[in-house]
PDB file of C-alpha atoms in Angstrom:
ATOM      1  CA  MET P   1       0.448  -0.001   0.375  1.00 86.00           C
ATOM      2  CA  GLU P   2       1.353   3.386  -0.819  1.00 95.00           C
ATOM      3  CA  THR P   3       1.121   6.768   0.798  1.00 98.00           C
ATOM      4  CA  ILE P   4      -0.489   9.846  -0.100  1.00 98.00           C
ATOM      5  CA  SER P   5       0.031  13.265  -0.181  1.00 97.00           C
ATOM      6  CA  ALA P   6      -1.735  16.146   0.542  1.00 97.00           C
ATOM      7  CA  ALA P   7      -1.071  19.711   0.469  1.00 96.00           C
ATOM      8  CA  ARG P   8       0.165  19.768   4.323  1.00 98.00           C
ATOM      9  CA  LEU P   9      -0.533  16.536   5.079  1.00 98.00           C
ATOM     10  CA  THR P  10       0.657  12.580   3.824  1.00 98.00           C
ATOM     11  CA  LEU P  11      -1.173   9.647   4.709  1.00 98.00           C
ATOM     12  CA  TRP P  12       1.273   7.012   5.646  1.00 98.00           C
ATOM     13  CA  PRO P  13      -0.104   2.942   5.843  1.00 98.00           C
ATOM     14  CA  LEU P  14      -1.222   2.055   9.281  1.00 97.00           C
ATOM     15  CA  THR P  15       0.464  -0.517  10.987  1.00 96.00           C
ATOM     16  CA  ALA P  16       0.849  -2.229  14.243  1.00 96.00           C
ATOM     17  CA  GLN P  17       3.528   0.288  15.394  1.00 96.00           C
ATOM     18  CA  ASP P  18       1.623   3.173  15.338  1.00 96.00           C
ATOM     19  CA  ALA P  19      -0.556   2.056  17.885  1.00 97.00           C
ATOM     20  CA  ASP P  20       0.826   3.567  21.069  1.00 97.00           C
ATOM     21  CA  GLU P  21       0.563   7.192  19.053  1.00 97.00           C
ATOM     22  CA  MET P  22      -2.339   6.933  17.447  1.00 97.00           C
ATOM     23  CA  ALA P  23      -3.991   5.960  21.290  1.00 97.00           C
ATOM     24  CA  GLU P  24      -2.307   9.563  22.568  1.00 96.00           C
ATOM     25  CA  VAL P  25      -4.814  11.253  19.537  1.00 97.00           C
ATOM     26  CA  LEU P  26      -7.787   9.161  20.091  1.00 97.00           C
ATOM     27  CA  ALA P  27      -7.197   9.456  23.592  1.00 95.00           C
ATOM     28  CA  GLY P  28     -10.428  12.656  23.991  1.00 83.00           C
ATOM     29  CA  GLU P  29     -13.644  11.037  25.289  1.00 87.00           C
ATOM     30  CA  GLU P  30     -15.427  13.612  22.997  1.00 90.00           C
ATOM     31  CA  LEU P  31     -14.172  12.092  19.640  1.00 91.00           C
ATOM     32  CA  TYR P  32     -17.150   9.080  20.553  1.00 92.00           C
ATOM     33  CA  ALA P  33     -20.439  11.535  20.878  1.00 89.00           C
ATOM     34  CA  PHE P  34     -20.988  10.433  17.031  1.00 89.00           C
ATOM     35  CA  ILE P  35     -19.413   7.550  16.937  1.00 85.00           C
ATOM     36  CA  GLY P  36     -20.036   5.239  19.605  1.00 86.00           C
ATOM     37  CA  GLY P  37     -17.708   3.336  22.065  1.00 89.00           C
ATOM     38  CA  ALA P  38     -14.722   4.769  23.890  1.00 92.00           C
ATOM     39  CA  ALA P  39     -11.028   5.632  23.456  1.00 94.00           C
ATOM     40  CA  PRO P  40      -9.085   2.033  22.955  1.00 95.00           C
ATOM     41  CA  THR P  41      -5.953   1.889  24.867  1.00 95.00           C
ATOM     42  CA  PRO P  42      -2.414   1.405  23.297  1.00 96.00           C
ATOM     43  CA  ALA P  43      -2.795  -2.681  23.551  1.00 97.00           C
ATOM     44  CA  GLU P  44      -6.057  -2.408  21.902  1.00 96.00           C
ATOM     45  CA  LEU P  45      -4.979  -0.820  18.897  1.00 96.00           C
ATOM     46  CA  ARG P  46      -2.115  -3.054  18.699  1.00 97.00           C
ATOM     47  CA  ALA P  47      -4.193  -5.951  18.334  1.00 97.00           C
ATOM     48  CA  ARG P  48      -7.004  -3.924  15.671  1.00 95.00           C
ATOM     49  CA  TYR P  49      -4.210  -2.603  13.615  1.00 97.00           C
ATOM     50  CA  ALA P  50      -2.111  -5.898  13.469  1.00 96.00           C
ATOM     51  CA  ALA P  51      -5.730  -7.655  12.175  1.00 94.00           C
ATOM     52  CA  LEU P  52      -5.768  -4.801   9.858  1.00 95.00           C
ATOM     53  CA  GLU P  53      -2.813  -4.789   8.793  1.00 94.00           C
ATOM     54  CA  ALA P  54      -3.547  -8.384   6.455  1.00 94.00           C
ATOM     55  CA  ARG P  55      -5.632  -5.014   4.543  1.00 96.00           C
ATOM     56  CA  ARG P  56      -8.800  -7.713   3.353  1.00 95.00           C
ATOM     57  CA  SER P  57     -11.349  -9.166   5.607  1.00 94.00           C
ATOM     58  CA  PRO P  58     -10.675 -12.936   6.442  1.00 93.00           C
ATOM     59  CA  ASP P  59     -13.398 -13.555   3.960  1.00 94.00           C
ATOM     60  CA  GLY P  60     -11.194 -11.608   1.342  1.00 93.00           C
ATOM     61  CA  ARG P  61     -14.221  -9.771  -0.461  1.00 94.00           C
ATOM     62  CA  GLN P  62     -13.201  -6.429   1.371  1.00 96.00           C
ATOM     63  CA  GLU P  63     -10.231  -4.466   1.153  1.00 96.00           C
ATOM     64  CA  TRP P  64      -8.950  -3.285   4.183  1.00 96.00           C
ATOM     65  CA  LEU P  65      -7.114   0.167   3.721  1.00 97.00           C
ATOM     66  CA  ASN P  66      -6.599   2.230   6.513  1.00 98.00           C
ATOM     67  CA  TRP P  67      -3.705   5.537   6.846  1.00 98.00           C
ATOM     68  CA  ILE P  68      -2.741   7.523   9.190  1.00 98.00           C
ATOM     69  CA  ILE P  69      -3.094  11.165   8.653  1.00 98.00           C
ATOM     70  CA  ARG P  70       0.365  13.037   9.238  1.00 98.00           C
ATOM     71  CA  ARG P  71       1.243  17.037   8.887  1.00 98.00           C
ATOM     72  CA  ASP P  72       4.502  17.185   6.659  1.00 98.00           C
ATOM     73  CA  THR P  73       6.095  20.029   8.797  1.00 97.00           C
ATOM     74  CA  ASP P  74       6.986  17.926  11.587  1.00 97.00           C
ATOM     75  CA  GLY P  75       5.552  14.124  11.301  1.00 97.00           C
ATOM     76  CA  ARG P  76       3.339  14.495  13.793  1.00 97.00           C
ATOM     77  CA  ALA P  77       0.277  11.603  13.466  1.00 98.00           C
ATOM     78  CA  VAL P  78      -3.385  13.613  13.817  1.00 98.00           C
ATOM     79  CA  GLY P  79      -5.394  11.455  12.524  1.00 98.00           C
ATOM     80  CA  TYR P  80      -6.747   8.583  10.110  1.00 98.00           C
ATOM     81  CA  VAL P  81      -8.788   7.820   7.375  1.00 98.00           C
ATOM     82  CA  GLN P  82      -9.573   4.086   6.248  1.00 98.00           C
ATOM     83  CA  ALA P  83     -11.720   2.795   2.976  1.00 98.00           C
ATOM     84  CA  THR P  84     -13.088  -0.799   2.574  1.00 98.00           C
ATOM     85  CA  VAL P  85     -13.537  -1.855  -0.694  1.00 97.00           C
ATOM     86  CA  ALA P  86     -15.829  -4.258  -1.186  1.00 96.00           C
ATOM     87  CA  ASP P  87     -17.430  -5.059  -4.668  1.00 93.00           C
ATOM     88  CA  GLY P  88     -14.760  -6.360  -7.069  1.00 91.00           C
ATOM     89  CA  GLY P  89     -12.786  -2.412  -6.116  1.00 92.00           C
ATOM     90  CA  ARG P  90     -16.348  -0.766  -7.355  1.00 94.00           C
ATOM     91  CA  ARG P  91     -17.713   0.554  -4.242  1.00 97.00           C
ATOM     92  CA  ALA P  92     -15.924   1.984  -0.777  1.00 98.00           C
ATOM     93  CA  GLU P  93     -16.892   2.885   2.310  1.00 98.00           C
ATOM     94  CA  VAL P  94     -15.022   5.790   4.198  1.00 98.00           C
ATOM     95  CA  ALA P  95     -14.266   7.356   7.489  1.00 97.00           C
ATOM     96  CA  TRP P  96     -12.005   9.946   8.912  1.00 97.00           C
ATOM     97  CA  VAL P  97     -10.708  10.619  11.985  1.00 96.00           C
ATOM     98  CA  VAL P  98      -9.049  13.697  13.895  1.00 97.00           C
ATOM     99  CA  GLY P  99      -8.080  14.141  16.845  1.00 96.00           C
ATOM    100  CA  THR P 100      -9.568  16.837  18.882  1.00 94.00           C
ATOM    101  CA  ALA P 101      -6.447  18.767  19.946  1.00 95.00           C
ATOM    102  CA  TRP P 102      -6.594  18.566  15.430  1.00 96.00           C
ATOM    103  CA  GLN P 103      -9.565  19.591  14.894  1.00 95.00           C
ATOM    104  CA  GLY P 104     -10.614  22.738  13.294  1.00 95.00           C
ATOM    105  CA  ARG P 105      -8.265  22.965  10.674  1.00 97.00           C
ATOM    106  CA  GLY P 106      -9.452  21.266   7.293  1.00 97.00           C
ATOM    107  CA  TYR P 107      -7.144  18.368   8.224  1.00 98.00           C
ATOM    108  CA  ALA P 108     -10.465  15.942   7.904  1.00 98.00           C
ATOM    109  CA  SER P 109     -11.323  18.058   4.833  1.00 98.00           C
ATOM    110  CA  GLU P 110      -7.649  17.705   3.292  1.00 98.00           C
ATOM    111  CA  ALA P 111      -7.298  14.055   4.260  1.00 98.00           C
ATOM    112  CA  ALA P 112     -10.694  12.934   2.870  1.00 98.00           C
ATOM    113  CA  ALA P 113      -9.987  14.175  -0.256  1.00 98.00           C
ATOM    114  CA  ALA P 114      -6.576  12.933  -1.366  1.00 98.00           C
ATOM    115  CA  LEU P 115      -8.436   9.610  -0.213  1.00 98.00           C
ATOM    116  CA  ALA P 116     -11.561   9.936  -2.263  1.00 98.00           C
ATOM    117  CA  GLU P 117      -9.260  11.046  -4.810  1.00 97.00           C
ATOM    118  CA  TRP P 118      -7.370   7.757  -4.587  1.00 98.00           C
ATOM    119  CA  LEU P 119      -9.499   5.470  -4.626  1.00 97.00           C
ATOM    120  CA  ARG P 120     -11.231   7.701  -7.586  1.00 96.00           C
ATOM    121  CA  ALA P 121      -7.952   7.127  -9.295  1.00 96.00           C
ATOM    122  CA  ARG P 122      -8.374   3.325  -9.074  1.00 94.00           C
ATOM    123  CA  GLY P 123     -11.836   3.302 -10.741  1.00 94.00           C
ATOM    124  CA  VAL P 124     -13.827   3.127  -7.818  1.00 96.00           C
ATOM    125  CA  ALA P 125     -17.402   3.993  -8.819  1.00 96.00           C
ATOM    126  CA  ARG P 126     -19.185   4.753  -5.736  1.00 97.00           C
ATOM    127  CA  ILE P 127     -18.111   6.222  -2.301  1.00 98.00           C
ATOM    128  CA  GLU P 128     -19.824   5.953   0.902  1.00 98.00           C
ATOM    129  CA  ALA P 129     -19.873   6.925   4.030  1.00 98.00           C
ATOM    130  CA  HIS P 130     -22.583   7.246   7.283  1.00 97.00           C
ATOM    131  CA  ILE P 131     -22.915   9.893   8.943  1.00 97.00           C
ATOM    132  CA  HIS P 132     -24.271  10.907  12.017  1.00 96.00           C
ATOM    133  CA  PRO P 133     -27.076  12.993  11.308  1.00 95.00           C
ATOM    134  CA  ASP P 134     -25.937  15.771  14.340  1.00 95.00           C
ATOM    135  CA  HIS P 135     -22.182  15.874  12.773  1.00 96.00           C
ATOM    136  CA  HIS P 136     -21.943  18.704  11.301  1.00 96.00           C
ATOM    137  CA  ALA P 137     -18.591  18.804  10.792  1.00 96.00           C
ATOM    138  CA  SER P 138     -18.706  15.280   9.176  1.00 97.00           C
ATOM    139  CA  MET P 139     -20.985  16.014   7.055  1.00 97.00           C
ATOM    140  CA  THR P 140     -19.124  19.341   5.724  1.00 98.00           C
ATOM    141  CA  VAL P 141     -16.503  16.949   4.836  1.00 98.00           C
ATOM    142  CA  ALA P 142     -18.521  14.512   3.308  1.00 98.00           C
ATOM    143  CA  GLY P 143     -19.965  17.551   1.425  1.00 98.00           C
ATOM    144  CA  ARG P 144     -16.210  19.300   0.551  1.00 97.00           C
ATOM    145  CA  ILE P 145     -15.351  15.512  -1.084  1.00 97.00           C
ATOM    146  CA  GLY P 146     -18.189  15.234  -3.382  1.00 97.00           C
ATOM    147  CA  LEU P 147     -20.773  13.182  -0.963  1.00 98.00           C
ATOM    148  CA  LEU P 148     -24.440  13.927  -1.216  1.00 97.00           C
ATOM    149  CA  PRO P 149     -26.944  12.991   1.468  1.00 98.00           C
ATOM    150  CA  THR P 150     -29.688  10.304   0.731  1.00 97.00           C
ATOM    151  CA  GLU P 151     -32.383   9.559   2.263  1.00 97.00           C
ATOM    152  CA  HIS P 152     -30.967   6.137   3.569  1.00 97.00           C
ATOM    153  CA  PHE P 153     -30.283   5.410   7.240  1.00 97.00           C
ATOM    154  CA  GLU P 154     -28.503   2.615   9.059  1.00 95.00           C
ATOM    155  CA  ASP P 155     -27.835   2.106  12.733  1.00 93.00           C
ATOM    156  CA  GLY P 156     -29.054   5.915  13.071  1.00 93.00           C
ATOM    157  CA  GLU P 157     -26.435   7.198  10.271  1.00 95.00           C
ATOM    158  CA  ARG P 158     -27.275   8.721   6.952  1.00 97.00           C
ATOM    159  CA  LEU P 159     -25.905   7.574   4.374  1.00 98.00           C
ATOM    160  CA  TRP P 160     -23.542   9.784   1.865  1.00 98.00           C
ATOM    161  CA  THR P 161     -23.200   8.755  -1.662  1.00 97.00           C
ATOM    162  CA  TRP P 162     -20.636   9.872  -4.589  1.00 97.00           C
ATOM    163  CA  GLU P 163     -21.563   7.891  -7.313  1.00 96.00           C
ATOM    164  CA  ARG P 164     -19.148   7.834 -10.826  1.00 90.00           C
ATOM    165  CA  PRO P 165     -21.359   8.847 -13.667  1.00 84.00           C
ATOM    166  CA  GLY P 166     -22.235   5.915 -15.665  1.00 72.00           C
ATOM    167  CA  GLY P 167     -20.393   3.867 -13.105  1.00 57.00           C
ATOM    168  CA  VAL P 168     -17.929   3.499 -15.606  1.00 50.00           C
ATOM    169  CA  ARG P 169     -14.554   2.057 -13.933  1.00 47.00           C
ATOM    170  CA  ARG P 170     -11.371   3.267 -15.295  1.00 46.00           C
ATOM    171  CA  GLU P 171      -9.451   0.913 -14.128  1.00 47.00           C
ATOM    172  CA  ALA P 172      -9.557  -2.457 -12.850  1.00 43.00           C
ATOM    173  CA  GLY P 173      -9.095  -2.842  -9.153  1.00 45.00           C
ATOM    174  CA  VAL P 174      -7.581  -0.586  -6.533  1.00 43.00           C
TER     175      VAL P 174
END
């Protein structure tokens, strides 16, 4: 998996070695107001990240693509982006999380835009995100990367989507 460059950030492929640093980034309890759960411990993250390093679901039907968002100025981790690619590379479910200390600086929009551009360049025909209807910051990010809200809700979250006109893929696979 490759790194992805943005204006002020670089997305680095996630590894289990990122767990300690990311536990600090993800420590704020307020971060979980809309996504649920609680701040993970370094040990929990190491186990989760080790599983994600496989880059595939156990049944092989999904690609698990995860990147740490790092600032170019100092290499500091500020969050992560992820894409679960399914349907033979035609559809990707994306998500982004930026630690509370780094929110409000445009990092989520910049990282999500770089991820969406990377996915589109690889022929993904549909990009989706599920967003809590009260999470205005994430709705703003979704809009900035070209996703539009739908009327579909799942587990209390609205589905936002972007589809390639005609659904035609330009390249095979991601």
